Structures are given as C-alpha cells and as structure tokens.
Short mmCIF file of C-alpha atoms in Angstrom, two decimals:
data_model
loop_
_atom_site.label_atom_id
_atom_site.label_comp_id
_atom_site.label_asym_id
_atom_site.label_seq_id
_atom_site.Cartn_x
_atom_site.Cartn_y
_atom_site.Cartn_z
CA UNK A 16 -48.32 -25.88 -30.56
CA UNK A 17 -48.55 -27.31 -26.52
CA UNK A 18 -47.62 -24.52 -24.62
CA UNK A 19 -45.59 -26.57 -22.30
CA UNK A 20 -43.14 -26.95 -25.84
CA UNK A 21 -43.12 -23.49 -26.38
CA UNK A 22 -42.06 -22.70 -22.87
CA UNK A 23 -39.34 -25.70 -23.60
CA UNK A 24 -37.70 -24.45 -26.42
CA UNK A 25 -36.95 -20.77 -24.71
CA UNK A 26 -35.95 -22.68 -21.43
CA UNK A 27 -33.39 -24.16 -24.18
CA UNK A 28 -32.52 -21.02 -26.31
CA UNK A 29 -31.89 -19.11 -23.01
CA UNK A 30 -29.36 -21.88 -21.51
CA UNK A 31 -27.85 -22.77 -25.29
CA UNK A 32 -29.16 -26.08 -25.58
CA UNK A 33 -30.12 -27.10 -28.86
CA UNK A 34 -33.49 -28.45 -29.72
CA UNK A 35 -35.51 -29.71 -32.27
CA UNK A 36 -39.62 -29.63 -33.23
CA UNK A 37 -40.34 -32.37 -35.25
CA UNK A 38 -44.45 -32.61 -36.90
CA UNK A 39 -45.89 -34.87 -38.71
CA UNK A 40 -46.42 -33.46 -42.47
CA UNK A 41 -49.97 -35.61 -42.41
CA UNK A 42 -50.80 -34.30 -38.76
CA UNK A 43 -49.81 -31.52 -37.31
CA UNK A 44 -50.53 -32.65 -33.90
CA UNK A 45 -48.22 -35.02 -33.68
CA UNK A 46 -45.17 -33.19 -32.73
CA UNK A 47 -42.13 -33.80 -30.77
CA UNK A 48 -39.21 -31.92 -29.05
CA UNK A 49 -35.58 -33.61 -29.44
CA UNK A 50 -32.60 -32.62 -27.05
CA UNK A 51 -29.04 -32.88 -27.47
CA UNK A 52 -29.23 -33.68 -23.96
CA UNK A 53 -31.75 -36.51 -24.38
CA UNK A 54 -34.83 -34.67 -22.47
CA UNK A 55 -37.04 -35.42 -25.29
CA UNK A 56 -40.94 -34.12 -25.07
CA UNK A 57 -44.20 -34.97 -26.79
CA UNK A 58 -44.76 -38.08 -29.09
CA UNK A 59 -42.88 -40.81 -29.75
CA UNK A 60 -40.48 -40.82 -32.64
CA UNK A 61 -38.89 -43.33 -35.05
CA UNK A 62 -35.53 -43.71 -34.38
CA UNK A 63 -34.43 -42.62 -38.17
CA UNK A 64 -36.23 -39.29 -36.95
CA UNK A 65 -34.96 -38.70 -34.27
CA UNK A 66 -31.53 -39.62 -35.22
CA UNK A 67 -32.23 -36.92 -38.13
CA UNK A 68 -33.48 -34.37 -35.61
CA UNK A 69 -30.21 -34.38 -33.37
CA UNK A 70 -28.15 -34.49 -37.26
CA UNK A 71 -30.14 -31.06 -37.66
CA UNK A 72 -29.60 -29.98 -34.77
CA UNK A 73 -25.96 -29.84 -34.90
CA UNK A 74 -26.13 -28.87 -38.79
CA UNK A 75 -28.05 -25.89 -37.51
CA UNK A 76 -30.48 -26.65 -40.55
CA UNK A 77 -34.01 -27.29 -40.80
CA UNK A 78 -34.76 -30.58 -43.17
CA UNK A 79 -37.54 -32.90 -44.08
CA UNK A 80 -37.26 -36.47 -43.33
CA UNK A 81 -39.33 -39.45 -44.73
CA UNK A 82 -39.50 -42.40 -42.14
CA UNK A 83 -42.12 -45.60 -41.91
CA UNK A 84 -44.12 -44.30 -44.44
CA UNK A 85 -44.11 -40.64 -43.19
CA UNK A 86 -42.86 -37.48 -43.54
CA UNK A 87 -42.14 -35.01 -40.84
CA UNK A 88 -40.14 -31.78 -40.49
CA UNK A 89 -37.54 -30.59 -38.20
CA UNK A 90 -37.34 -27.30 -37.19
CA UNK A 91 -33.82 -26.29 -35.52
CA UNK A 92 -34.01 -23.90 -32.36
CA UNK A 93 -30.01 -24.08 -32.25
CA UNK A 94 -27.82 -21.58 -30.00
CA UNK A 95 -25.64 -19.06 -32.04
CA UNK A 96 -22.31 -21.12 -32.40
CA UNK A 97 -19.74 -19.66 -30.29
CA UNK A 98 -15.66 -19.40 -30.28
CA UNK A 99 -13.85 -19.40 -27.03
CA UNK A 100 -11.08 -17.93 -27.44
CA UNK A 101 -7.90 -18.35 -24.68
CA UNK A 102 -5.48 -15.69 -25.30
CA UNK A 103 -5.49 -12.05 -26.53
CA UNK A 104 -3.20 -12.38 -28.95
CA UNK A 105 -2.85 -10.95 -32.51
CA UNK A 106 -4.41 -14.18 -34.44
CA UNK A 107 -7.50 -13.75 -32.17
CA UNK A 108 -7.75 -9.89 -33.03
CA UNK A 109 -7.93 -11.04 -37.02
CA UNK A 110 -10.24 -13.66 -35.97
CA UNK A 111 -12.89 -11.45 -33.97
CA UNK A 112 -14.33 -9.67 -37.75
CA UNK A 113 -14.01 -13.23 -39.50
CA UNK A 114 -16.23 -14.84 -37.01
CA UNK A 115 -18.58 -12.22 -36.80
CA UNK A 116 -19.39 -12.40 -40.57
CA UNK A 117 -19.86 -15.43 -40.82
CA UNK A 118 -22.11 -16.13 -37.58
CA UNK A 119 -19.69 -16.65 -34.72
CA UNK A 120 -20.25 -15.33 -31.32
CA UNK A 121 -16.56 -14.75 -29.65
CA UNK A 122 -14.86 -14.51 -26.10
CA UNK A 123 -11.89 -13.73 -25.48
CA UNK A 124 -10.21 -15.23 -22.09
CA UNK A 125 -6.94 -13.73 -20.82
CA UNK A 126 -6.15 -12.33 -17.29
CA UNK A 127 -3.65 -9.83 -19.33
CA UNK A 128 -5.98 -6.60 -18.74
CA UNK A 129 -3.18 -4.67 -21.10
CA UNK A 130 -3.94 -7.20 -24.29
CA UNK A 131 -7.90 -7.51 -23.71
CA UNK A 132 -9.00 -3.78 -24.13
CA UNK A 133 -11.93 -2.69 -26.35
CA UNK A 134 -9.48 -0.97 -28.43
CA UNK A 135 -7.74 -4.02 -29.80
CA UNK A 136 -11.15 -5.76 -29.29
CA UNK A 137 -14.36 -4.12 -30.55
CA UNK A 138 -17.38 -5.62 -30.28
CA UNK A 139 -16.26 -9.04 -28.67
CA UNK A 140 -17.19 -10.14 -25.48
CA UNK A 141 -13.83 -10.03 -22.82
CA UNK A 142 -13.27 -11.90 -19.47
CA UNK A 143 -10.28 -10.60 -17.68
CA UNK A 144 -9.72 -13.62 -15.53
CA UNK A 145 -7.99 -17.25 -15.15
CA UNK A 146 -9.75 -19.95 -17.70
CA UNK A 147 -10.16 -22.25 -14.90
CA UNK A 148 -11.92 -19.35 -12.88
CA UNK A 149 -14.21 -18.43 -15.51
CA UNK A 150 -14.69 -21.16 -18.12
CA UNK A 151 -17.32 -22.79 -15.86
CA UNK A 152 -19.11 -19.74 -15.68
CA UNK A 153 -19.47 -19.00 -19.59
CA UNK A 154 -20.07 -22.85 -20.49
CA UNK A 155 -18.62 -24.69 -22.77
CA UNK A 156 -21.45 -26.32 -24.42
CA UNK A 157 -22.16 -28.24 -27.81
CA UNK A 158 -22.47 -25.13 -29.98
CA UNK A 159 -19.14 -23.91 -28.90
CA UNK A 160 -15.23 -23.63 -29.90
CA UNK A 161 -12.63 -23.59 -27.49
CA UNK A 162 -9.40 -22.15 -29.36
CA UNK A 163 -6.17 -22.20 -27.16
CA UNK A 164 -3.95 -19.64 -28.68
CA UNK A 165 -1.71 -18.39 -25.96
CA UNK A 166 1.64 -20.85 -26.18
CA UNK A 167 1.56 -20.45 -22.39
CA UNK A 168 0.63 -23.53 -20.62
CA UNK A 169 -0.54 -21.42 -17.20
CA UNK A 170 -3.07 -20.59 -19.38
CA UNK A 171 -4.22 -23.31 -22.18
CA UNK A 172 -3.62 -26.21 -20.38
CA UNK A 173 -5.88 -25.38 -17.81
CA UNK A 174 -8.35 -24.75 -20.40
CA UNK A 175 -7.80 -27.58 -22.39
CA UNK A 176 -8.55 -29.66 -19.08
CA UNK A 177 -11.68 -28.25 -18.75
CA UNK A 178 -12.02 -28.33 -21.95
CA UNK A 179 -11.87 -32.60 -23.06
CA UNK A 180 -13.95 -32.74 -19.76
CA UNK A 181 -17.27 -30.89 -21.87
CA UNK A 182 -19.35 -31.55 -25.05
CA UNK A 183 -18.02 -29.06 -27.09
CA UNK A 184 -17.37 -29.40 -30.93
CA UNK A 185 -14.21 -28.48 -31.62
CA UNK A 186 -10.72 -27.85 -29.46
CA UNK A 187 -7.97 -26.67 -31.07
CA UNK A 188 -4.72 -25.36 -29.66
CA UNK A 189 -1.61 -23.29 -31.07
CA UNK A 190 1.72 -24.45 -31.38
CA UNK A 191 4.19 -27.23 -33.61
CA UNK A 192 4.01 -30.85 -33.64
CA UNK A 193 6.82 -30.75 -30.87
CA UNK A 194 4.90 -27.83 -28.97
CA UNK A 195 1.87 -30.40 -28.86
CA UNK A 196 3.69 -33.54 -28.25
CA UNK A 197 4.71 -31.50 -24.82
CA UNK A 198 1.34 -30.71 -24.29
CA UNK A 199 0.42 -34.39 -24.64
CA UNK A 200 2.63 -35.55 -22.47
CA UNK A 201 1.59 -32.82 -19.83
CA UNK A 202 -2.23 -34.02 -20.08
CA UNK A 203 -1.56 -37.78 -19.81
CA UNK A 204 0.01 -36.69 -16.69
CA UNK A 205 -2.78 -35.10 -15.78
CA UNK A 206 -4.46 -38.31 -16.29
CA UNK A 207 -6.21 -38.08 -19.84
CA UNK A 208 -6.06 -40.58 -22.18
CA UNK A 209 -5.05 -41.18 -25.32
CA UNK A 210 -8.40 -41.14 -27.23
CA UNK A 211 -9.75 -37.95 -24.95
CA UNK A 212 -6.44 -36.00 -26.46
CA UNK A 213 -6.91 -36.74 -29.77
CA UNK A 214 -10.18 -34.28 -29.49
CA UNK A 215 -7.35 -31.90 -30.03
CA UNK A 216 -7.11 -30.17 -33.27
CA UNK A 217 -2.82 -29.75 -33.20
CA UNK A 218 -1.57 -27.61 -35.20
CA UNK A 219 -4.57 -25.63 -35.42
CA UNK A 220 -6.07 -24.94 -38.36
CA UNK A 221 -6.10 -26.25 -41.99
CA UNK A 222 -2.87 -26.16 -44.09
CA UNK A 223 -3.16 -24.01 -46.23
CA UNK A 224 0.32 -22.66 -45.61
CA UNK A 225 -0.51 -19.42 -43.54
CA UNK A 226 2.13 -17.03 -42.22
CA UNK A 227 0.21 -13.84 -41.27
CA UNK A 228 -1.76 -12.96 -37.89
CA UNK A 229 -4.94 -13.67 -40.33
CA UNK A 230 -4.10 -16.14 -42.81
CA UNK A 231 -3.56 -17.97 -39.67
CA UNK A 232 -6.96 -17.19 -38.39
CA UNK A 233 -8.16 -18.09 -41.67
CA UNK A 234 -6.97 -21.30 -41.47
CA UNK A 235 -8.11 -22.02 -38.03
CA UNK A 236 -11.78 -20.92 -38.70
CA UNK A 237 -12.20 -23.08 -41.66
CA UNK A 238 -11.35 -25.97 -39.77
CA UNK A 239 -13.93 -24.91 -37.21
CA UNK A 240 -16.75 -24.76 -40.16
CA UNK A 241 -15.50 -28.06 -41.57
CA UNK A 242 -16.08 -29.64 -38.39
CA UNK A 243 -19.18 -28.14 -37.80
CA UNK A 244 -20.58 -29.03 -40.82
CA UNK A 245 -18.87 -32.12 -41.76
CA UNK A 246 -18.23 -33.28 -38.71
CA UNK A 247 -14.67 -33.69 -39.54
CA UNK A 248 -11.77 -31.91 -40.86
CA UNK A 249 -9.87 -34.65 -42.02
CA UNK A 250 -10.17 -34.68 -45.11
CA UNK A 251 -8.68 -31.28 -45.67
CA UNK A 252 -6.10 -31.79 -43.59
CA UNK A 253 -2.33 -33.18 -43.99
CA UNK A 254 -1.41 -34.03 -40.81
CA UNK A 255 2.27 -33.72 -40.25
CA UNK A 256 3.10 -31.19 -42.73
CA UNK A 257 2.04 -28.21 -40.89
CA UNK A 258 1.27 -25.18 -41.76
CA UNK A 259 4.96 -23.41 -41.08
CA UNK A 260 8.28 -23.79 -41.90
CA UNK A 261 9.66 -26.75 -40.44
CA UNK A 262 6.95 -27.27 -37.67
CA UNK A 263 7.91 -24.29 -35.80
CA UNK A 264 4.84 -22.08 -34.73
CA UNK A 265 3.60 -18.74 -36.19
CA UNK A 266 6.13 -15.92 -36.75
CA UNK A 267 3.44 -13.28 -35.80
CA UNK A 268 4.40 -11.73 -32.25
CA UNK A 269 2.87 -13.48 -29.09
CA UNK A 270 2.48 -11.45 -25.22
CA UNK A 271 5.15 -12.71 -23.45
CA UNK A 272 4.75 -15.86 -20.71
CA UNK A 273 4.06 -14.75 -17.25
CA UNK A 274 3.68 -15.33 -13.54
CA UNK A 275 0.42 -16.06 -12.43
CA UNK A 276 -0.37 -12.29 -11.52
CA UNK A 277 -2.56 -10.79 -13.80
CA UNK A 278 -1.88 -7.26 -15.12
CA UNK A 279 -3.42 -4.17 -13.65
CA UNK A 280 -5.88 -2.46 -15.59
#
C-alpha cells in the first residue's frame, strides 16, 4: 500500500474521521481512500463504489461491492462510536456498563463535581465543565451520540445548540412531549428551524414502556444502534405514545436545577 495512504488513514483514526480503502479484487494496485469528509485519495472510483464505501463507513463494516464489471473491497478504518452524555444523572450511570459492552465509548458532561465522581462513574471518561465550554473541545463528530439527559435547560439547550450545528448521528434529549415542545419553542427562538429540530430524538429512546433508571437506558441505547445501523429508528418507534404514563418524564430521581455556579469538588 502507498505510504502516503497509510500515513492518511492514522492522520484519520487519530482525529476520528472515518475512512475507507477500497482495491480492486483484479488489481491490487488500484486502490482508493474515501472520506466522510470528501478528501478522497488515490484512484478514481465509480460512483456505486464510492457511494458503498461511505455506506460502510458509517455501518462500521467491511463489504464487497461489484460495480462496472468489477469487484472491489472496502475496508472500514472507522472511529470507536462514542456517546456524549450531558448530565450525571442516574439513567447515564445504568448506561455507562451497557455502552461499554456493546462498543460505546462514553463522556459524561456536567459542571456538578458532586454527581460526576469516579465512584458513581467507573471507567468513563468525565468533564467537569459547561457543555458550551467543553463540547468544542471533545468534538462532536460523525461517530458520535449526543444524549441530553439533564431536564435543565442551562445545561441541554446549550448543548443541543451546538449540537444541530455538527455532523453527528444521533441527538436525543430527555423529557415529555410537552417538556420538548418547550424546548422547541426555545430553539426556534434561538433561530433553528423546523427541519434542523426534528434531528431531535424526543422522548428519547424506543417505547418499550421503561420505568427504571436502566430500562430507560435500555431504551435509549437501542434507539442509538437502530440509527446507527439502520439509519433510522422509525420504524420501532410510536411516536406520541411515549414511553411513561401520560407523557410525563421518568420517575427515577434527577440532581436538582441550579444556578450557573458549578459545585466545588
């Protein structure tokens, strides 16, 4: 392989973009690099190709594809996928183990020092600080989640903002159908649009009828895999029931709104 790809693809890995190699089956020197970003290297590609590169890509899958009378394969460099979490609350503690197994990097956002200890924790990355201080700083990038799970507005809208502004694959915030019809209103007064909104998954999660801290998570990390690997949700969804009684949000307890003044730790 051209060293010049090689040095490509960790350039890539190391910032989390995802890339693929596509060869030629009958040649192996005919190879190609595909982008998410569109910085594509190396030979020219048939558009059914490439279009089945940046498919794999986002699958996180390797595949074969037969195109003008040849076959090539794609090999997927993809970054881990990632959920950002806004909030150290009790869904996100069940949700830390669930996204581990199944491949899920996770960091948890909250400027609440007393909630984001390594105790309640383990193992998952914490930034003690504002989302729009330090959302910038992490990246919110195609292989990522952002998860709003606070109730507190001083803290997911500003995330959300950020948020509709970047290429991520999923955004999903907490609350009932009237919680998010506030929040809607709140954002087109911040000057979004209709059809940026509606990248909102609200209610979070699938409805599967959840009550618990992690049947809750449950729910919300399935509809994270669906739309990773269907690219859509919808299907298993029925919007308008919700998941709760009566639309109201989850019964599990939630750290209390605040002032913007972060708690010692």
């Amino acid at each position: 392989m051209d060293a010049t790809l090689i040095r490509r693809i960790a350039e890539d890995r190391a910032a989390r973009r995802g890339v693929a190699l596509v060869t030629a089956l009958d040649d192996a020197a005919t190879t190609a690099l595909v982008a998410t970003d569109g910085g594509d290297m190396g030979a020219a590609l048939p558009a059914p190709v490439r279009d089945a590169a940046l498919d794999a890509i986002r699958q996180d899958q390797a595949t074969n594809v037969e195109a003008e009378g040849r076959r090539w394969f794609v090999n997927v460099f993809a970054p881990r996928p990632r959920l950002i979490v806004i909030g150290a609350v009790h869904i996100a503690q069940a949700l830390a183990p669930m996204a581990a197994a199944v491949g899920y990097d996770m960091v948890v956002v909250d400027p609440r020092g007393a909630f984001l200890t390594p105790d309640r924790f383990p193992g998952v990355t914490a930034r003690i600080a504002w989302p729009e201080d330090v959302l910038p700083e992490i990246g919110l990038d195609p292989a990522s989640a952002l998860l709003a799970l606070t109730h507190d507005p001083k803290l997911d809208d500003p995330a959300l903002t950020l948020a509709l502004d970047a290429p991520l694959f999923y955004i999903g915030a907490l609350g009932s159908t009237r919680t998010h019809a506030k929040r809607v209103a709140r954002l087109e007064e911040a000057g979004f649009d209709a059809g940026r909104i509606t990248r909102i998954h609200a209610p979070i999660g699938l409805a599967i009828g959840a009550r618990t801290a992690p049947e809750i998570a449950l729910s919300i990390l399935s509809e994270v895999v669906a739309v990773r690997r269907l690219g859509s949700a919808e299907a298993l969804r029925r919007r308008g029931s919700g998941r709760f009684a009566d639309g109201e949000g989850p019964p599990t307890p939630v750290p209390p709104r605040m002032s913007k003044t972060p708690t010692p730790t």
